[in-house]
Amino acid sequence: MAFEQQESLTEQPSGLRRKVWCRGCRRELTDRDARLRGWGRECDPDYKTRLPAHEVDQEPLPGM
């Protein structure tokens, strides 16, 4: 008599991605980078430091 092994119920079915939740607000993350970090864009404490500096070439003020 052969026994068939039941599939594990804890494993994720192939083709589906695991749900990842934000560490701050507990919302589900959909953005790839946010999923890797574990933080949503609004909650990420390092988000502001990762933005490139926005520098604008500007004419000097007259009289200075």
The first five atom37 places (N, CA, C, CB, O) and aatype in JSON, in Angstrom:
{
  "aatype": [12, 0, 13, 6, 5, 5, 6, 15, 10, 16, 6, 5, 14, 15, 7, 10, 1, 1, 11, 19, 17, 4, 1, 7, 4, 1, 1, 6, 10, 16, 3, 1, 3, 0, 1, 10, 1, 7, 17, 7, 1, 6, 4, 3, 14, 3, 18, 11, 16, 1, 10, 14, 0, 8, 6, 19, 3, 5, 6, 14, 10, 14, 7, 12],
  "atom_mask": [
    [1, 1, 1, 1, 1],
    [1, 1, 1, 1, 1],
    [1, 1, 1, 1, 1],
    [1, 1, 1, 1, 1],
    [1, 1, 1, 1, 1],
    [1, 1, 1, 1, 1],
    [1, 1, 1, 1, 1],
    [1, 1, 1, 1, 1],
    [1, 1, 1, 1, 1],
    [1, 1, 1, 1, 1],
    [1, 1, 1, 1, 1],
    [1, 1, 1, 1, 1],
    [1, 1, 1, 1, 1],
    [1, 1, 1, 1, 1],
    [1, 1, 1, 0, 1],
    [1, 1, 1, 1, 1],
    [1, 1, 1, 1, 1],
    [1, 1, 1, 1, 1],
    [1, 1, 1, 1, 1],
    [1, 1, 1, 1, 1],
    [1, 1, 1, 1, 1],
    [1, 1, 1, 1, 1],
    [1, 1, 1, 1, 1],
    [1, 1, 1, 0, 1],
    [1, 1, 1, 1, 1],
    [1, 1, 1, 1, 1],
    [1, 1, 1, 1, 1],
    [1, 1, 1, 1, 1],
    [1, 1, 1, 1, 1],
    [1, 1, 1, 1, 1],
    [1, 1, 1, 1, 1],
    [1, 1, 1, 1, 1],
    [1, 1, 1, 1, 1],
    [1, 1, 1, 1, 1],
    [1, 1, 1, 1, 1],
    [1, 1, 1, 1, 1],
    [1, 1, 1, 1, 1],
    [1, 1, 1, 0, 1],
    [1, 1, 1, 1, 1],
    [1, 1, 1, 0, 1],
    [1, 1, 1, 1, 1],
    [1, 1, 1, 1, 1],
    [1, 1, 1, 1, 1],
    [1, 1, 1, 1, 1],
    [1, 1, 1, 1, 1],
    [1, 1, 1, 1, 1],
    [1, 1, 1, 1, 1],
    [1, 1, 1, 1, 1],
    [1, 1, 1, 1, 1],
    [1, 1, 1, 1, 1],
    [1, 1, 1, 1, 1],
    [1, 1, 1, 1, 1],
    [1, 1, 1, 1, 1],
    [1, 1, 1, 1, 1],
    [1, 1, 1, 1, 1],
    [1, 1, 1, 1, 1],
    [1, 1, 1, 1, 1],
    [1, 1, 1, 1, 1],
    [1, 1, 1, 1, 1],
    [1, 1, 1, 1, 1],
    [1, 1, 1, 1, 1],
    [1, 1, 1, 1, 1],
    [1, 1, 1, 0, 1],
    [1, 1, 1, 1, 1]
  ],
  "atom_positions": [
    [[0.85, -1.17, 0.0], [0.0, 0.0, 0.0], [0.9, 1.25, 0.0], [-0.97, -0.01, 1.23], [1.71, 1.43, 0.91]],
    [[0.76, 2.1, -1.0], [1.59, 3.29, -1.12], [0.86, 4.48, -0.49], [1.92, 3.58, -2.61], [-0.34, 4.69, -0.69]],
    [[1.6, 5.24, 0.27], [1.04, 6.44, 0.89], [1.44, 7.66, 0.08], [1.52, 6.58, 2.36], [2.61, 7.84, -0.25]],
    [[0.48, 8.5, -0.23], [0.77, 9.76, -0.91], [0.97, 10.82, 0.15], [-0.36, 10.16, -1.91], [0.19, 10.93, 1.1]],
    [[2.02, 11.6, 0.0], [2.32, 12.64, 0.99], [1.51, 13.89, 0.64], [3.85, 12.96, 1.02], [1.5, 14.36, -0.49]],
    [[0.84, 14.4, 1.65], [0.04, 15.62, 1.47], [0.96, 16.82, 1.33], [-0.94, 15.83, 2.66], [2.0, 16.9, 1.99]],
    [[0.58, 17.76, 0.47], [1.36, 18.98, 0.31], [1.36, 19.78, 1.61], [0.8, 19.84, -0.84], [0.38, 19.81, 2.35]],
    [[2.48, 20.4, 1.86], [2.58, 21.23, 3.06], [1.69, 22.45, 2.9], [4.04, 21.66, 3.31], [1.7, 23.11, 1.86]],
    [[0.92, 22.77, 3.91], [0.0, 23.91, 3.85], [0.69, 25.22, 4.2], [-1.17, 23.69, 4.78], [0.11, 26.29, 4.02]],
    [[1.92, 25.15, 4.7], [2.63, 26.38, 5.08], [3.44, 26.95, 3.93], [3.54, 26.11, 6.27], [3.83, 28.11, 3.97]],
    [[3.71, 26.16, 2.91], [4.49, 26.65, 1.79], [3.6, 27.48, 0.87], [5.13, 25.5, 1.02], [2.41, 27.22, 0.71]],
    [[4.22, 28.47, 0.27], [3.49, 29.35, -0.64], [3.38, 28.67, -2.01], [4.18, 30.73, -0.75], [4.37, 28.12, -2.49]],
    [[2.23, 28.71, -2.64], [2.11, 28.14, -3.97], [3.06, 28.84, -4.95], [0.65, 28.25, -4.47], [3.26, 30.05, -4.86]],
    [[3.62, 28.09, -5.87], [4.56, 28.68, -6.82], [3.85, 29.72, -7.68], [5.2, 27.59, -7.7], [2.67, 29.58, -8.0]],
    [[4.59, 30.76, -8.06], [4.02, 31.8, -8.9], [3.42, 32.97, -8.12], [0.0, 0.0, 0.0], [3.18, 34.02, -8.7]],
    [[3.19, 32.82, -6.84], [2.65, 33.91, -6.04], [3.76, 34.49, -5.18], [1.48, 33.43, -5.15], [4.62, 33.77, -4.69]],
    [[3.73, 35.79, -5.01], [4.77, 36.38, -4.16], [4.24, 36.54, -2.74], [5.24, 37.73, -4.73], [3.05, 36.73, -2.51]],
    [[5.16, 36.47, -1.82], [4.84, 36.56, -0.4], [4.42, 37.99, -0.08], [6.04, 36.13, 0.47], [5.01, 38.95, -0.6]],
    [[3.43, 38.14, 0.77], [2.99, 39.48, 1.17], [4.0, 40.06, 2.16], [1.56, 39.44, 1.8], [4.46, 39.38, 3.07]],
    [[4.32, 41.32, 1.95], [5.26, 42.03, 2.82], [4.54, 43.25, 3.35], [6.59, 42.44, 2.06], [3.88, 43.97, 2.59]],
    [[4.64, 43.49, 4.64], [3.94, 44.58, 5.3], [4.94, 45.63, 5.77], [3.11, 44.06, 6.49], [6.05, 45.31, 6.17]],
    [[4.53, 46.89, 5.71], [5.36, 48.01, 6.16], [5.59, 47.9, 7.67], [4.7, 49.38, 5.8], [4.68, 47.58, 8.43]],
    [[6.82, 48.15, 8.09], [7.15, 48.1, 9.52], [6.53, 49.25, 10.29], [8.66, 48.11, 9.71], [6.32, 49.15, 11.5]],
    [[6.23, 50.35, 9.61], [5.67, 51.52, 10.28], [4.16, 51.51, 10.36], [0.0, 0.0, 0.0], [3.59, 51.55, 11.46]],
    [[3.5, 51.45, 9.21], [2.03, 51.58, 9.19], [1.31, 50.26, 8.98], [1.63, 52.54, 8.1], [0.08, 50.22, 9.04]],
    [[2.04, 49.19, 8.74], [1.49, 47.84, 8.57], [0.63, 47.68, 7.31], [0.66, 47.48, 9.77], [-0.17, 46.75, 7.24]],
    [[0.79, 48.55, 6.32], [0.1, 48.37, 5.04], [0.91, 47.42, 4.16], [-0.11, 49.74, 4.32], [2.12, 47.29, 4.32]],
    [[0.22, 46.75, 3.24], [0.92, 45.84, 2.33], [1.77, 46.64, 1.36], [-0.08, 44.94, 1.57], [1.32, 47.65, 0.82]],
    [[2.99, 46.18, 1.12], [3.92, 46.87, 0.22], [3.84, 46.23, -1.16], [5.36, 46.81, 0.76], [3.83, 45.01, -1.29]],
    [[3.79, 47.07, -2.2], [3.72, 46.57, -3.56], [4.95, 46.97, -4.37], [2.47, 47.08, -4.23], [5.29, 46.27, -5.33]],
    [[5.61, 48.05, -4.03], [6.8, 48.51, -4.74], [7.97, 47.57, -4.45], [7.15, 49.97, -4.33], [8.17, 47.17, -3.3]],
    [[8.73, 47.21, -5.46], [9.82, 46.25, -5.3], [10.85, 46.72, -4.28], [10.5, 45.99, -6.63], [11.22, 45.96, -3.38]],
    [[11.31, 47.97, -4.39], [12.31, 48.49, -3.46], [11.76, 48.56, -2.04], [12.79, 49.87, -3.91], [12.47, 48.23, -1.09]],
    [[10.53, 48.98, -1.89], [9.91, 49.05, -0.57], [9.79, 47.66, 0.04], [8.52, 49.72, -0.65], [10.0, 47.49, 1.24]],
    [[9.46, 46.67, -0.77], [9.35, 45.3, -0.27], [10.71, 44.79, 0.22], [8.81, 44.37, -1.37], [10.78, 44.1, 1.24]],
    [[11.77, 45.13, -0.49], [13.1, 44.7, -0.08], [13.54, 45.37, 1.23], [14.12, 45.0, -1.18], [14.17, 44.73, 2.07]],
    [[13.19, 46.66, 1.39], [13.57, 47.38, 2.61], [12.66, 47.06, 3.78], [13.55, 48.87, 2.36], [13.09, 47.07, 4.94]],
    [[11.39, 46.78, 3.49], [10.43, 46.53, 4.55], [9.76, 47.79, 5.07], [0.0, 0.0, 0.0], [9.05, 47.76, 6.07]],
    [[9.99, 48.89, 4.38], [9.4, 50.18, 4.77], [8.68, 50.77, 3.58], [10.48, 51.16, 5.29], [9.18, 50.71, 2.46]],
    [[7.5, 51.35, 3.81], [6.8, 52.1, 2.77], [7.48, 53.45, 2.59], [0.0, 0.0, 0.0], [8.25, 53.88, 3.45]],
    [[7.2, 54.1, 1.48], [7.86, 55.38, 1.18], [7.57, 56.45, 2.24], [7.43, 55.89, -0.19], [8.45, 57.23, 2.59]],
    [[6.34, 56.48, 2.75], [5.97, 57.49, 3.74], [6.57, 57.2, 5.11], [4.45, 57.57, 3.85], [6.82, 58.13, 5.88]],
    [[6.82, 55.96, 5.42], [7.29, 55.57, 6.76], [8.79, 55.39, 6.86], [6.61, 54.3, 7.18], [9.34, 55.36, 7.96]],
    [[9.48, 55.25, 5.73], [10.9, 54.94, 5.73], [11.7, 56.07, 6.38], [11.4, 54.69, 4.29], [11.66, 57.2, 5.91]],
    [[12.43, 55.77, 7.46], [13.19, 56.82, 8.15], [14.36, 57.34, 7.33], [13.7, 56.3, 9.47], [14.81, 58.46, 7.57]],
    [[14.88, 56.57, 6.38], [16.02, 57.0, 5.58], [15.63, 57.52, 4.21], [16.98, 55.86, 5.41], [16.5, 57.81, 3.39]],
    [[14.34, 57.66, 3.94], [13.88, 58.05, 2.61], [14.42, 59.41, 2.19], [12.37, 58.06, 2.57], [14.86, 59.58, 1.05]],
    [[14.39, 60.36, 3.09], [14.83, 61.72, 2.75], [16.32, 61.77, 2.46], [14.49, 62.69, 3.87], [16.77, 62.59, 1.66]],
    [[17.1, 60.92, 3.11], [18.54, 60.94, 2.87], [18.91, 60.23, 1.58], [19.28, 60.3, 4.04], [20.01, 60.43, 1.08]],
    [[18.02, 59.4, 1.02], [18.32, 58.71, -0.21], [17.95, 59.51, -1.44], [17.6, 57.39, -0.24], [18.35, 59.16, -2.55]],
    [[17.19, 60.59, -1.28], [16.81, 61.41, -2.43], [18.02, 62.2, -2.91], [15.64, 62.36, -2.07], [18.77, 62.74, -2.1]],
    [[18.22, 62.29, -4.22], [19.32, 63.1, -4.71], [19.07, 64.58, -4.42], [19.52, 62.89, -6.23], [17.94, 65.05, -4.44]],
    [[20.15, 65.29, -4.14], [20.03, 66.72, -3.86], [19.54, 67.43, -5.13], [21.39, 67.32, -3.38], [20.03, 67.16, -6.23]],
    [[18.6, 68.32, -4.98], [18.05, 69.07, -6.11], [18.74, 70.43, -6.14], [16.49, 69.22, -6.0], [18.38, 71.34, -5.4]],
    [[19.73, 70.55, -7.02], [20.47, 71.79, -7.13], [20.06, 72.5, -8.42], [22.0, 71.53, -7.08], [19.91, 71.87, -9.47]],
    [[19.9, 73.81, -8.32], [19.49, 74.61, -9.47], [20.55, 75.67, -9.72], [18.11, 75.26, -9.25], [20.95, 76.39, -8.81]],
    [[21.0, 75.76, -10.99], [21.92, 76.83, -11.34], [21.16, 78.14, -11.29], [22.55, 76.6, -12.74], [20.06, 78.25, -11.82]],
    [[21.75, 79.12, -10.65], [21.04, 80.37, -10.42], [21.98, 81.56, -10.64], [20.46, 80.4, -9.01], [23.15, 81.53, -10.28]],
    [[21.44, 82.59, -11.23], [22.21, 83.82, -11.42], [22.42, 84.48, -10.06], [21.49, 84.79, -12.41], [21.53, 84.44, -9.21]],
    [[23.59, 85.08, -9.85], [23.78, 85.78, -8.57], [22.85, 86.98, -8.46], [25.24, 86.25, -8.42], [22.48, 87.58, -9.47]],
    [[22.46, 87.31, -7.26], [21.59, 88.44, -7.03], [22.33, 89.73, -7.35], [21.08, 88.46, -5.59], [23.51, 89.85, -7.03]],
    [[21.66, 90.69, -7.97], [22.33, 91.96, -8.29], [22.75, 92.67, -7.01], [21.4, 92.88, -9.14], [22.02, 92.7, -6.01]],
    [[23.94, 93.25, -7.05], [24.43, 94.0, -5.91], [25.15, 93.13, -4.89], [0.0, 0.0, 0.0], [25.57, 93.63, -3.85]],
    [[25.3, 91.89, -5.17], [26.02, 91.04, -4.21], [27.36, 90.66, -4.75], [25.22, 89.77, -3.88], [28.11, 89.95, -4.09]]
  ]
}
